[in-house]
Structures are given as structure tokens and as C-alpha cells.
XYZ file of C-alpha atoms in Angstrom:
734
model
C -86.609 3.270 38.138
C -84.078 5.361 40.096
C -81.753 2.374 40.461
C -82.070 1.624 36.754
C -81.133 5.212 35.950
C -78.071 4.871 38.189
C -76.868 1.987 36.045
C -77.556 3.990 32.886
C -75.517 6.860 34.329
C -72.747 4.345 34.973
C -72.843 3.450 31.264
C -72.470 7.135 30.377
C -69.463 7.291 32.661
C -67.840 4.307 30.967
C -68.471 5.682 27.446
C -68.215 9.306 28.407
C -104.132 2.723 24.576
C -107.525 1.924 24.153
C -110.397 3.707 22.303
C -112.196 5.935 24.810
C -115.274 8.057 25.352
C -114.834 11.234 27.352
C -117.325 13.424 29.195
C -116.534 16.588 31.094
C -117.663 16.760 34.709
C -117.672 20.537 34.841
C -115.386 23.481 34.323
C -112.259 23.125 36.485
C -110.832 26.278 38.019
C -107.141 25.849 38.768
C -106.378 27.015 42.292
C -103.419 26.484 44.583
C -105.265 23.792 46.509
C -106.549 20.327 45.709
C -110.100 19.604 44.658
C -111.867 18.013 47.707
C -113.667 15.587 45.366
C -110.333 14.373 43.981
C -108.888 13.902 47.478
C -111.943 11.916 48.559
C -111.535 9.572 45.584
C -107.820 9.111 46.370
C -108.698 8.223 49.968
C -110.980 5.482 48.669
C -108.234 4.286 46.320
C -105.863 3.906 49.260
C -108.536 2.263 51.403
C -109.408 -0.262 48.666
C -105.828 -0.917 47.500
C -105.303 -4.186 49.368
C -108.647 -5.554 48.267
C -107.874 -4.619 44.644
C -104.331 -6.011 44.818
C -103.600 -9.409 43.224
C -102.029 -10.438 46.547
C -105.510 -10.628 48.051
C -105.955 -13.769 45.917
C -104.962 -17.202 47.176
C -102.442 -17.605 44.350
C -101.536 -16.350 40.891
C -98.819 -16.275 38.262
C -97.893 -14.119 35.280
C -94.889 -13.258 33.135
C -93.235 -10.053 31.988
C -90.913 -8.860 29.260
C -88.920 -5.661 29.824
C -86.710 -3.669 27.517
C -84.552 -0.810 28.784
C -82.450 1.265 26.427
C -80.601 4.508 26.045
C -80.731 6.361 22.750
C -81.328 9.654 21.045
C -84.949 10.510 20.304
C -86.418 8.727 17.270
C -87.296 12.034 15.640
C -83.627 13.066 15.852
C -82.053 9.986 14.264
C -82.468 11.234 10.676
C -81.107 14.666 11.624
C -78.198 12.992 13.408
C -77.200 11.001 10.340
C -77.619 14.036 8.090
C -75.398 16.101 10.374
C -72.561 13.595 10.129
C -72.880 13.154 6.401
C -72.450 16.901 5.905
C -69.597 17.490 8.356
C -66.014 16.472 8.935
C -66.654 15.684 12.591
C -64.917 12.333 12.498
C -61.245 12.799 11.731
C -58.868 10.147 10.586
C -56.120 11.119 13.019
C -56.791 9.969 16.549
C -54.452 10.483 19.459
C -56.281 7.908 21.614
C -59.088 5.419 21.197
C -61.842 6.931 23.378
C -65.585 7.508 23.168
C -65.059 11.217 22.464
C -63.470 10.444 19.090
C -64.348 6.797 18.324
C -67.565 5.826 16.716
C -70.119 8.290 18.030
C -71.434 8.243 14.469
C -71.285 4.457 14.281
C -73.060 4.024 17.600
C -75.932 6.441 17.179
C -76.461 6.078 13.451
C -76.950 2.309 13.543
C -77.465 1.306 17.173
C -78.463 2.486 20.617
C -75.990 3.311 23.341
C -77.401 0.710 25.732
C -79.920 -2.157 25.629
C -81.127 -4.492 28.361
C -83.791 -7.180 27.974
C -85.275 -9.270 30.759
C -88.048 -11.875 30.988
C -89.498 -12.799 34.376
C -92.137 -15.048 35.906
C -93.996 -13.976 39.050
C -95.513 -16.611 41.322
C -97.507 -15.916 44.466
C -99.099 -18.119 47.096
C -100.523 -17.098 50.464
C -98.943 -20.271 51.822
C -95.426 -19.927 50.391
C -95.137 -16.218 49.569
C -93.698 -14.687 46.393
C -91.216 -16.205 43.963
C -89.652 -14.367 41.005
C -87.949 -16.438 38.311
C -85.637 -14.604 35.944
C -86.380 -16.581 32.780
C -83.714 -14.927 30.657
C -81.628 -11.781 30.534
C -79.203 -9.952 28.276
C -77.335 -6.678 28.817
C -75.377 -5.072 26.010
C -71.663 -4.786 26.721
C -71.619 -7.461 29.438
C -70.516 -11.044 29.024
C -71.320 -11.890 32.640
C -74.577 -10.724 34.256
C -74.770 -8.278 37.136
C -77.084 -10.261 39.396
C -77.951 -7.338 41.655
C -78.991 -5.444 38.535
C -81.080 -8.140 36.870
C -83.095 -8.574 40.087
C -84.087 -4.898 40.341
C -87.840 -4.365 40.603
C -88.522 -0.667 39.988
C -92.112 -0.608 38.769
C -95.569 0.158 40.151
C -96.234 -3.553 40.521
C -97.988 -4.303 43.832
C -97.666 -0.763 45.158
C -99.431 2.578 45.079
C -97.704 5.049 42.724
C -95.593 7.494 44.694
C -97.626 10.502 43.522
C -100.784 9.071 45.117
C -99.368 8.116 48.512
C -100.940 9.932 51.412
C -97.625 11.310 52.677
C -97.055 12.997 49.298
C -100.437 14.744 49.093
C -98.800 17.976 50.196
C -96.402 17.878 47.221
C -99.145 17.857 44.565
C -102.454 19.504 43.754
C -105.188 17.175 42.463
C -108.172 18.134 40.278
C -111.125 15.972 39.235
C -111.682 16.956 35.601
C -113.453 14.240 33.582
C -114.887 10.771 33.410
C -113.492 8.471 30.743
C -114.447 5.038 29.438
C -111.476 2.684 28.981
C -111.769 -0.996 28.047
C -115.508 -0.801 28.638
C -115.183 0.531 32.207
C -115.898 4.045 33.432
C -113.055 5.965 35.113
C -112.592 9.190 37.030
C -109.866 11.404 35.531
C -107.821 13.213 38.187
C -105.097 15.521 36.938
C -102.275 16.713 39.179
C -99.349 19.112 39.290
C -96.541 19.845 41.727
C -97.144 22.447 44.425
C -94.237 24.647 43.339
C -95.165 24.253 39.664
C -95.451 27.410 37.591
C -96.435 27.411 33.935
C -94.179 29.290 31.532
C -94.921 28.996 27.825
C -92.868 25.848 27.320
C -94.350 23.980 30.266
C -97.497 21.944 30.760
C -100.607 22.876 32.684
C -100.423 19.611 34.638
C -97.679 17.162 35.639
C -99.844 14.122 35.094
C -103.154 12.316 35.336
C -104.519 9.255 37.094
C -107.524 7.225 35.934
C -109.577 5.567 38.704
C -112.166 2.863 38.075
C -115.495 4.242 39.318
C -116.786 0.837 40.468
C -113.826 -0.689 42.329
C -111.664 2.417 42.909
C -108.742 0.521 41.433
C -106.063 2.382 39.503
C -106.505 1.894 35.759
C -103.721 4.178 34.534
C -101.318 6.883 35.665
C -99.342 9.289 33.497
C -96.569 11.472 34.859
C -95.162 14.156 32.542
C -92.008 16.196 32.828
C -92.415 19.927 33.408
C -90.787 20.723 30.076
C -92.366 19.242 27.001
C -90.426 16.400 25.352
C -88.302 15.873 28.482
C -90.108 12.705 29.499
C -93.199 10.735 30.393
C -93.847 7.758 32.671
C -96.999 5.686 32.155
C -98.357 2.649 34.025
C -101.521 0.800 32.969
C -103.405 -1.940 34.828
C -105.813 -4.640 33.604
C -108.870 -5.978 35.437
C -108.396 -9.736 35.746
C -110.163 -12.128 38.132
C -111.719 -9.108 39.941
C -108.264 -7.684 40.726
C -106.058 -5.037 39.110
C -102.878 -6.502 37.603
C -100.165 -4.316 36.104
C -100.391 -4.649 32.308
C -97.669 -2.440 30.864
C -95.366 0.456 31.663
C -93.508 2.881 29.442
C -90.863 5.404 30.402
C -89.096 8.079 28.437
C -86.780 10.351 30.416
C -84.298 12.857 29.088
C -80.831 12.158 30.454
C -78.632 14.815 28.844
C -77.888 16.871 25.735
C -75.128 15.872 23.351
C -73.817 19.011 21.666
C -71.719 18.677 18.490
C -70.225 21.147 16.079
C -68.877 20.983 12.566
C -65.279 21.680 11.711
C -65.098 24.766 9.501
C -61.576 24.815 8.055
C -62.215 27.962 6.041
C -62.847 30.002 9.177
C -60.547 28.109 11.470
C -58.502 31.216 12.236
C -61.497 33.340 13.166
C -62.106 32.601 16.819
C -65.138 34.854 16.978
C -66.942 33.139 14.131
C -70.038 31.357 15.417
C -69.707 27.629 14.810
C -72.420 25.396 13.433
C -73.679 23.559 16.525
C -76.241 20.817 16.742
C -77.697 19.394 19.949
C -79.223 15.928 20.330
C -81.050 14.782 23.461
C -80.219 11.377 24.919
C -83.101 9.533 26.576
C -83.673 6.529 28.787
C -86.479 4.291 27.543
C -88.292 1.500 29.356
C -91.038 -0.739 28.063
C -92.584 -3.469 30.229
C -95.328 -5.859 29.155
C -97.080 -8.273 31.527
C -98.977 -11.288 30.193
C -100.095 -14.896 30.702
C -102.118 -14.157 33.854
C -103.321 -17.212 35.768
C -105.303 -17.404 39.013
C -105.498 -19.584 40.950
C -102.454 -21.792 40.362
C -101.310 -25.095 41.846
C -99.411 -24.581 45.108
C -96.311 -26.700 44.565
C -93.785 -26.166 47.352
C -90.861 -26.932 45.043
C -91.817 -23.946 42.861
C -91.188 -21.612 45.806
C -88.040 -23.107 47.339
C -84.771 -21.197 47.647
C -84.382 -17.430 47.668
C -86.941 -14.916 46.428
C -85.156 -14.660 43.066
C -84.041 -17.626 40.997
C -82.090 -17.327 37.756
C -83.204 -19.833 35.117
C -81.172 -18.561 32.164
C -78.819 -15.624 31.519
C -77.635 -16.312 27.981
C -80.348 -14.323 26.194
C -80.992 -17.226 23.828
C -84.648 -17.726 24.875
C -85.724 -14.074 24.975
C -87.500 -14.408 21.629
C -90.145 -16.548 23.355
C -91.185 -13.608 25.518
C -90.718 -10.602 23.244
C -94.047 -8.935 22.554
C -92.497 -7.243 19.498
C -89.422 -8.333 17.512
C -86.219 -6.330 17.875
C -85.665 -3.596 15.334
C -82.541 -3.575 13.194
C -81.235 -0.724 15.362
C -81.729 -2.789 18.526
C -80.074 -5.879 17.026
C -77.065 -3.773 16.056
C -76.835 -2.510 19.643
C -75.745 -5.897 20.952
C -73.118 -6.254 18.228
C -71.755 -2.722 18.594
C -71.847 -2.334 22.379
C -70.592 -5.866 23.016
C -67.518 -5.094 20.928
C -67.001 -1.820 22.805
C -67.449 -3.739 26.061
C -64.376 -5.765 25.232
C -62.355 -2.648 24.382
C -63.318 -0.770 27.563
C -63.475 -3.836 29.817
C -67.016 -3.040 30.958
C -67.421 -6.428 32.677
C -64.655 -5.611 35.136
C -65.993 -2.120 35.833
C -69.510 -3.447 36.378
C -68.240 -6.036 38.862
C -66.360 -3.309 40.722
C -69.552 -1.249 40.940
C -71.689 -4.111 42.248
C -68.930 -5.147 44.635
C -69.006 -1.709 46.226
C -72.714 -2.179 46.958
C -71.693 -5.111 49.168
C -68.679 -3.349 50.665
C -66.073 -4.908 48.394
C -63.638 -3.817 45.721
C -63.250 -6.582 43.161
C -59.959 -6.964 41.312
C -59.737 -10.174 39.321
C -59.825 -13.168 41.660
C -59.592 -10.990 44.785
C -62.299 -9.120 46.708
C -61.003 -6.373 49.019
C -63.135 -5.269 51.991
C -63.904 -1.530 51.970
C -64.474 -1.279 55.732
C -60.960 -2.507 56.581
C -59.002 0.112 54.627
C -59.094 2.947 57.179
C -60.607 3.264 60.666
C -60.188 5.286 63.819
C -60.604 4.578 67.545
C -59.171 5.948 70.785
C -56.951 2.927 71.474
C -55.347 2.347 68.071
C -55.682 5.879 66.753
C -55.728 5.672 62.985
C -55.885 2.081 61.819
C -55.098 1.068 58.254
C -55.477 -2.394 56.861
C -56.050 -4.665 53.919
C -58.514 -7.545 53.811
C -58.705 -9.753 50.723
C -60.695 -12.844 49.834
C -60.234 -15.140 46.855
C -63.561 -15.235 45.028
C -65.314 -17.772 42.764
C -62.896 -16.965 39.925
C -60.241 -18.798 41.947
C -62.515 -21.686 42.942
C -66.320 -21.884 43.258
C -66.162 -24.008 46.445
C -62.980 -22.964 48.278
C -62.394 -19.354 49.292
C -59.322 -18.453 51.395
C -59.053 -14.974 52.931
C -56.607 -12.942 54.981
C -56.234 -9.502 56.479
C -53.638 -7.456 58.263
C -53.942 -4.066 59.959
C -51.750 -1.599 61.788
C -52.675 0.905 64.512
C -50.460 3.996 64.641
C -51.196 4.781 68.299
C -50.683 1.304 69.797
C -47.930 0.532 67.247
C -49.042 -3.073 66.742
C -49.841 -5.303 63.777
C -53.016 -7.404 63.688
C -53.886 -10.189 61.287
C -56.298 -12.983 60.466
C -56.496 -15.877 58.028
C -59.410 -18.134 57.135
C -60.969 -20.548 54.656
C -64.605 -20.957 53.531
C -65.653 -24.351 52.141
C -69.025 -24.314 50.368
C -71.242 -27.383 50.438
C -73.484 -26.239 47.557
C -73.723 -23.474 44.958
C -77.524 -23.207 45.240
C -77.548 -21.303 48.538
C -75.281 -20.040 51.324
C -74.053 -23.152 53.100
C -70.403 -23.392 54.082
C -67.904 -24.428 56.737
C -65.264 -21.980 57.919
C -61.986 -22.275 59.812
C -59.966 -19.214 60.833
C -57.310 -17.828 63.144
C -57.272 -14.205 64.337
C -54.936 -12.029 66.407
C -56.584 -8.633 66.853
C -58.008 -6.086 69.291
C -61.547 -4.773 69.815
C -63.568 -2.636 72.237
C -64.886 -4.155 75.466
C -68.610 -4.834 75.699
C -69.515 -4.647 72.020
C -72.916 -5.826 70.835
C -72.448 -8.709 68.381
C -72.936 -7.690 64.736
C -72.745 -11.157 63.210
C -74.925 -11.507 60.060
C -75.456 -7.730 59.844
C -75.333 -6.484 56.265
C -72.825 -3.908 55.042
C -75.223 -0.961 55.352
C -76.043 -1.787 58.977
C -72.364 -2.097 59.852
C -71.590 1.232 58.208
C -74.514 2.820 60.070
C -72.987 1.522 63.327
C -69.489 2.758 62.491
C -68.123 4.823 65.347
C -70.407 3.232 67.924
C -67.412 2.698 70.230
C -65.258 5.528 68.951
C -65.143 7.091 72.464
C -64.373 3.759 74.192
C -60.650 3.148 74.773
C -61.140 0.030 76.935
C -59.804 -2.455 74.389
C -58.776 -6.077 74.773
C -56.658 -8.374 72.652
C -57.858 -11.772 71.482
C -56.044 -14.641 69.798
C -58.742 -16.919 68.453
C -58.996 -20.209 66.546
C -62.532 -21.048 65.442
C -64.575 -23.524 63.416
C -68.077 -22.622 62.195
C -70.917 -23.650 59.890
C -73.419 -21.276 58.231
C -76.631 -22.429 56.558
C -79.491 -20.515 54.950
C -82.398 -22.710 55.976
C -84.752 -20.600 53.860
C -84.898 -17.219 52.150
C -85.598 -15.566 55.496
C -83.782 -17.761 58.048
C -80.010 -18.057 58.528
C -78.306 -20.102 61.253
C -74.631 -20.138 62.280
C -72.866 -22.374 64.799
C -69.279 -21.691 65.878
C -66.791 -23.219 68.348
C -63.910 -20.994 69.455
C -60.751 -21.321 71.545
C -59.473 -17.875 72.577
C -56.857 -16.191 74.689
C -58.223 -12.791 75.780
C -56.328 -10.038 77.590
C -57.275 -6.516 78.687
C -55.155 -3.720 77.182
C -56.126 -1.238 79.907
C -55.639 -1.182 83.673
C -57.979 -4.012 84.609
C -58.211 -7.135 86.733
C -61.102 -9.589 86.981
C -61.699 -10.838 90.533
C -58.037 -10.097 91.324
C -56.947 -12.801 88.855
C -55.259 -10.490 86.397
C -56.138 -9.170 82.930
C -55.740 -12.286 80.756
C -57.726 -15.535 80.439
C -58.297 -18.602 78.279
C -61.814 -19.001 76.926
C -63.418 -21.924 75.106
C -66.962 -21.178 73.962
C -69.645 -21.913 71.397
C -71.724 -19.260 69.644
C -75.105 -19.836 68.032
C -76.431 -17.020 65.786
C -79.839 -16.640 64.176
C -81.126 -14.111 61.660
C -84.805 -14.067 60.733
C -85.869 -11.695 57.946
C -89.007 -13.170 56.356
C -89.814 -10.278 54.014
C -86.370 -9.402 52.640
C -85.562 -10.450 49.079
C -82.332 -12.208 48.089
C -80.706 -13.744 45.053
C -77.999 -16.383 44.777
C -74.968 -15.272 42.788
C -71.624 -16.963 42.097
C -70.232 -14.808 44.926
C -72.911 -16.058 47.351
C -76.250 -14.729 48.552
C -76.867 -11.080 47.735
C -79.459 -8.928 49.506
C -81.690 -7.165 46.975
C -84.181 -5.412 49.248
C -84.030 -5.310 53.050
C -87.570 -5.400 54.441
C -88.795 -5.523 58.000
C -89.329 -6.993 60.542
C -85.934 -8.537 61.270
C -84.617 -10.454 64.273
C -80.968 -11.081 65.217
C -80.146 -13.397 68.113
C -76.870 -14.653 69.651
C -76.361 -17.303 72.323
C -72.806 -17.767 73.629
C -71.846 -20.488 76.095
C -68.377 -20.891 77.606
C -67.012 -24.125 79.092
C -64.295 -25.070 81.539
C -62.855 -27.593 79.114
C -59.908 -27.446 76.711
C -58.233 -25.005 79.098
C -61.183 -22.602 79.372
C -61.446 -20.498 82.561
C -65.143 -19.584 82.380
C -68.602 -21.088 82.442
C -70.821 -18.103 81.610
C -73.892 -17.791 79.367
C -74.409 -14.694 77.218
C -77.516 -13.711 75.220
C -78.206 -10.713 73.048
C -81.008 -9.911 70.603
C -81.984 -7.124 68.207
C -85.464 -6.662 66.731
C -85.977 -4.098 63.945
C -89.262 -3.033 62.394
C -90.627 -0.236 60.226
C -94.253 0.375 59.265
C -96.605 3.057 57.954
C -99.820 4.355 59.476
C -102.162 7.268 58.792
C -99.961 9.382 61.065
C -96.700 8.695 59.205
C -93.877 6.148 59.157
C -92.730 4.599 62.428
C -89.516 2.650 62.929
C -88.132 1.082 66.049
C -85.277 -1.059 67.295
C -85.580 -3.096 70.474
C -82.380 -4.699 71.705
C -80.817 -6.036 74.849
C -78.578 -8.643 76.403
C -77.814 -10.649 79.531
C -74.787 -12.422 81.009
C -75.338 -15.264 83.474
C -72.312 -16.345 85.470
C -68.883 -14.776 85.914
C -67.328 -13.128 82.858
C -64.701 -10.387 82.304
C -65.849 -6.886 81.474
C -65.441 -7.296 77.723
C -68.101 -10.047 77.760
C -70.549 -7.649 79.438
C -72.242 -4.763 77.612
C -71.122 -1.190 77.125
C -73.996 1.271 76.803
C -73.051 2.601 73.344
C -72.285 6.214 74.213
C -71.063 8.488 71.418
C -70.286 11.625 73.452
C -66.795 12.534 74.640
C -66.283 13.677 78.256
C -63.266 15.738 77.106
C -65.312 17.969 74.765
C -67.667 20.769 75.735
C -69.734 20.328 72.559
C -71.177 16.970 71.503
C -71.013 16.436 67.753
C -71.032 12.925 66.294
C -72.221 10.746 63.432
C -75.416 8.763 63.886
C -74.832 5.193 65.025
C -77.218 2.261 64.596
C -77.245 1.569 68.359
C -75.547 4.656 69.807
C -76.704 7.498 72.061
C -75.717 11.009 71.001
C -75.474 12.507 74.523
C -74.171 9.488 76.503
C -70.457 9.365 77.372
C -68.629 6.492 75.702
C -66.725 3.830 77.687
C -68.157 5.002 81.020
C -71.081 2.619 81.650
C -71.159 -1.203 81.661
C -73.956 -3.635 82.556
C -74.319 -7.402 82.636
C -77.964 -7.019 81.614
C -79.756 -4.276 79.709
C -82.617 -3.419 77.401
C -82.721 -0.480 74.984
C -85.052 1.076 72.442
C -84.864 3.434 69.492
C -88.113 4.929 68.162
C -88.349 7.209 65.166
C -91.470 8.658 63.583
C -91.509 10.443 60.242
C -94.269 13.020 60.039
C -96.427 12.883 56.870
C -95.275 16.375 55.946
C -92.864 16.793 53.036
C -91.321 19.970 51.683
C -88.491 21.380 49.570
C -85.965 23.892 50.892
C -83.295 25.378 48.616
C -82.854 22.471 46.188
C -84.711 19.623 44.520
C -84.462 16.987 47.270
C -87.594 16.453 49.342
C -87.202 16.914 53.096
C -89.171 15.806 56.145
C -88.887 15.770 59.924
C -88.448 12.751 62.203
C -89.059 12.659 65.947
C -86.598 10.348 67.727
C -86.708 8.787 71.194
C -83.885 6.607 72.526
C -83.611 4.941 75.909
C -81.783 2.226 77.832
C -81.700 0.740 81.337
C -79.876 -2.147 82.980
C -77.751 -3.169 85.931
C -74.730 -5.175 87.038
C -74.957 -7.708 89.860
C -71.316 -7.661 90.928
C -69.491 -4.515 89.820
C -66.832 -5.243 92.475
C -65.608 -8.205 90.385
C -64.154 -5.741 87.859
C -61.171 -3.749 89.117
C -61.243 -0.634 86.936
C -63.115 2.675 86.876
C -66.638 2.442 85.451
C -70.295 2.845 86.448
C -73.338 0.599 85.977
C -76.187 2.350 84.196
C -79.048 1.289 86.514
C -81.602 4.052 85.845
C -83.526 4.847 82.678
C -81.370 6.902 80.313
C -83.314 8.797 77.636
C -82.714 11.343 74.913
C -85.163 12.967 72.516
C -84.381 14.464 69.139
C -85.594 16.036 65.936
C -84.005 14.976 62.634
C -84.235 16.986 59.413
C -83.849 14.612 56.467
C -82.051 15.916 53.345
C -80.900 18.947 55.317
C -80.919 21.992 53.000
C -81.495 19.609 50.072
C -78.239 17.763 50.803
C -77.796 14.013 51.191
C -77.311 14.321 54.939
C -79.758 14.312 57.827
C -79.224 16.811 60.644
C -80.307 15.758 64.143
C -80.671 17.770 67.345
C -80.774 15.701 70.568
C -81.261 16.466 74.240
C -80.849 14.256 77.320
C -83.937 13.999 79.550
C -84.809 12.239 82.794
C -82.605 10.902 85.598
C -79.212 11.617 84.018
C -79.940 15.242 83.033
C -77.316 17.689 84.337
C -77.527 21.470 84.948
C -75.037 21.986 82.112
C -76.999 22.509 78.869
C -74.088 21.579 76.596
C -73.614 18.224 78.356
C -77.243 17.391 77.644
C -77.208 18.590 74.031
C -75.776 16.895 70.917
C -75.674 17.546 67.187
C -75.621 14.590 64.783
C -75.069 14.083 61.083
C -76.288 11.029 59.202
C -75.649 9.969 55.617
C -79.077 9.761 53.973
C -78.440 6.538 52.046
C -78.017 4.650 55.348
C -81.758 5.240 55.867
C -83.471 3.849 58.973
């Protein structure tokens, strides 16, 4: 729901149950601690969740119809219309056509501000996994769909509601109050409230209630209320089908903002102190989801599950009437007419594409996509580097996509550039040939980041910021990428390079520059991540673990190549929850067999600067906070990164929830022939370790603060050399 609300906020920016029998268990005394009976029931709910989940079945299918809108409260519509009829709010003279003076009356009196309908089909098989078909979709104001938006899944489907998760028990107080019969089944009624919740006159006694089936300990219903009455409610209800609990319907009403308006009083226009007639109307986000047509088991047809997790069957909105559980009201029908016309005036399609492009690290302008990560960078060799990277998108041609970039480093005073062409073989998945030529520079010993997504690359930004051992490469390459399945991607590339050290270096007394012909095979395996095919290509919807990245590079003494080395590297990432909290780890390493220059070996990813007395840096995906950058190189190494989030959550000075993570990082390796490389460096041939404590949402901000200390063999007597302070942008997550 949070992502949905983000899109609703974007719209603001653009425009400016059943019969029941109840019996009381006993008198409940409200204390500042949870009822032990309620906690025991919740433990059983968590223990039985997998058994109660539809995914414990061999197979199933069902459909859903969702309607998301933004509007003023229904009770306020009549008052809104009356206010406008009795005021001169809308003037005839307008200096500019904007939402502040256009049609506020026309929008809210006859239509909603926003409307989005979506119909989906959910298929599941233990053999083939999950498949989600988007049967139809329509978003007011948009002619073209936002694929990343229509694939959002922000419900309590197949997951425990956040209020009931074990790690959040400290944020709420739970009280067993009643038993209640719903749909012929008896349920425990557990009411809850936030820990820091106090009850003024206008607030509720509880924040919500959860109804637990007494026989199966499945969740029948959960209600979550806002602290202030009329500010919102979120409700999810499940149905017992085939001995499992399927989500049946969800409703959401959340207050977004107040819209204050005042009448023009011409008679008292000169009296500035006269109190004006003001009227305030609350704007709300509404969501209604209905699930139906449950079937279990179903026929396991492999063709029904092929392709990516999400498949788009129709996006015209013409078949939505087949799935609507209730017909559209006149107000909802008018929304499409009104907002679609405003969409043309304010060019909402273009703005929406810009927004979704940014999620993938691009700025979209017409037929061109500009890469965000190429605009400005910094490193010790180039100093500040500015550049521009553009790619012609599907608007130019759905199959052919040329691209280019150029960049300039102020410190080395040199231009860099690259040009390439992608040729797609199909529009159903990522499958394309690529040819390119590049003349650029990069740090020696970098770990390959091929097939990393934008968030991972941003998290690794600055990994070699303290490494000034750069080399230049002029490269012509030919490659082929193919998504074999939703979770498996393979890339094969052949490259002919000229590579030359830009620092004082010689390899085996043969100088700093060499010709290199090699092939590179890359594999990415991410079986649980969800993707969708868009006209721009595959888009990652939800990155889930585990993930494996693997590279195999082989050089040849043909076509003028000077080397015959073999290079491997691999990265394994996983994240899982236990009773003791959430654990994440990265295991990575590499090996070079045969003779290769230093830039084909591995730097040890140090982030610390030997010139500074105090180590302060930004968290890097593979970096070490206390290790000096550019100092250590190995031809073989292994490394690990462990983080464990304690199941203890709290609030500090704001609304964001904080927690603590323990972090352990380590690496070890060696180099067989350091004498082959004539420049100053050291192999890292003992275990290097650092431990840390990270405070997420530091002081309710969107940053994590980490404190790290070097331990073990490389510890020095100087405390400041062993200590480092790190900041991390929260949205980069694990």
C-alpha cells in the first residue's frame, strides 16, 4: 500500500461483513503490557501460517478485481457542491490554466481526482511456482500504462499482516477481549494498540482488532484504525476454502490531506482583519479489492507458467466489466472522462514515464533515456567526472536501440566515450545481441558488476573511491544476452581490448600496456525475484533472495592477444528471517589462473583513506569501512558480509521505526607472484575483519548510521585507524 500511496502523492504533485454472534470472555483491564493469552494465540498463528497458507496446496488459481481512487469523503460531497453554489470561488479571469484555478469544482463535484482499476489472475503450482496475469488495467489520466505500477502487489495476500509479525510485537499491545462467530466459525477477538498510544477525547481506545479462527488458528479478519477518528481504516478478510485461508477482500480508507477553501467576500474586501468564511474538505485514498473464482487443484500446464512472473494480457480497460463486482458509479465513470482530458493538458503520460524511469536509473525524454549514474561521479584519478549517456528507446524502434555516452574528468583532463547498438530478437523477453566500442578508464582490480540492478550499483558507489590505480581500455565487443527463464539470465561476450596502466606500473618488466582478446560468460540466478516485460525491456518488480552472480573470463593468445589467463568471480546473496531476527549475508570471491596484469586481479575493496586521521565513508555493497583503498591486491580471495537485525524495534524523536543491526565483514586471500607486478602494493594474506553496529533510521531520518572497528591480525595501536563511521541511505536496504 505504501507504494500505491507514493503514486497517489505523485498525482497530487501533478495536479497540485457477515452476521455475527458475540460473547465476552471476561472484563479486560487495559495495562501497558500485552495479554499473555493474546500473545500465545499469536504464536500459534505464526506457527500455523504455512500450513494455513494456500501455497501449502499442490496448485490453485483465483482472480481479483481492485479499484483504487482518490476523492473527498462521501459525506462531504453534498457540502462541497453547496459551498461552490453559494460562493464566487471560481472567477472568470484566469492568469494561467492551473489546478489551483481550473476546475476544482468540476473535478470534485462530478468526479474523483484519481481512479485505477485492475483485474488479475493468480496461478500457483508447486512444480512451476507462481504466475500473475494482469487481465486488464486502466488508470485515469494515462494513455500508456506504467508497467511497474500495474504489477504492484501491496496486500496481505500470502503474508502475515505487519502488525502481527513477531518482530513488531514490541510496537503494539495485544488484548484478548471476545469470541465471535463469523461465517459459522468461532473466532478469538484480539484488539491491539500502539505502545506509545495515548487516548485523548478524539482518539480511539484501540488501533485495531484481529479475528483468529479458534480451530485452525488462521487469520479470518484484521482491522487497523487510525488514531484519530475518520482519518482511516484498513481491513483485510479471508475465506476458508479447501481447508486453507484465502484472502477474500480488502478495503482501505486513508486520509491524505485537507483541502481548505474560502469564499470571496467583496463587501469586506478592504477589511484585512475580517475573518473569512473557510471550509475544509478531507481528501482520502480508497482501495477496494475483491478475490473470487477460487479453484484447487488446477491442471499443471507448463505453458501457463512460462515467461516472467507477471504477464500482461490486456491494458485497454475494455474487458474490466467482466471482473467488476459492482458497476461503476456515475461519479467514477466521469473520473475517466475528466482526468483523461486533464492528462492531455498536463502531459501526465510523460511525467509518469519520467518517474518510472528514475526507478530504473533513467531519465526519459521522448525517444531518449538518459542514465542517472553517468551524470556526475568522483574518483581520485579523474577527480570530478561529468558525463552524458543516452539510449534510444522503443519509441524510436522496438527492436533496434543505439546508445552513446561521453564523459570528462577534470583532474586527468581527458574525454572518454562509448557507442553501441542493441538488437532484440523478440519482444516477449530480454533477448538481444549487442555490439559496442568503448574508450574509457576504470579502477584496477574491480569486481565485475555485470547484471547488477540499479540499486545494487548505487549501493556499491564509491567502492573504489580511494583507489587511484586506474587503467585505460579501448574495447570492441560483441555479446548476446538471453533470459532463459524468469530467474536465470545468461550473457556471452567476446572482446578485443588494448589496456594500459595510467600509474607507475610494469608487468613482468614488459611495460604498462597490452593487447587482450578474451571471452566473458556471465550468469545471474534469482529464482524468487519477480519481473515483468515492458516495451523498454524486463523490469524488476521485487528483488528476492537468494541470488547468485557468476563470471568466467578466458583470454587467448589469438587475434593479437598477449595473455592466456582464466578469471572467475562469484557473488552469493541471501536474506532470511528466524526467531532471533533477520539475517543477511553476502559471500563473494574470485581467482585468477595464469599470468595477468594487476587490473585483472582483485583489489580488496577498502573505503578508508590513508591520508585522513578519521575514517568517514558511505556504505558500499562490497566495501570495508576501515580498510585502506588501493593498497591490497590478490589473485585469489574470499570475503563475507554478515548482518543481523535484532527483533527489537523502537521510535526515537520522529515517526520512523528504528532497529539495530550487528555487522561482521571479513576477507582473506593471497597472490602467488607479487614480484610480477612492478608497483607498490601488498597482498592481503591474513584474515581481515571488522565488526560494527548499525542504527537504522538514525534519529528517525532516512539514513542508517554505522560504527565499525577493525579486529584481528591487522589491528593497529592507533584507535582512529581501526575505527570508522558510515552513513547509508535507507532505501538501498540490505
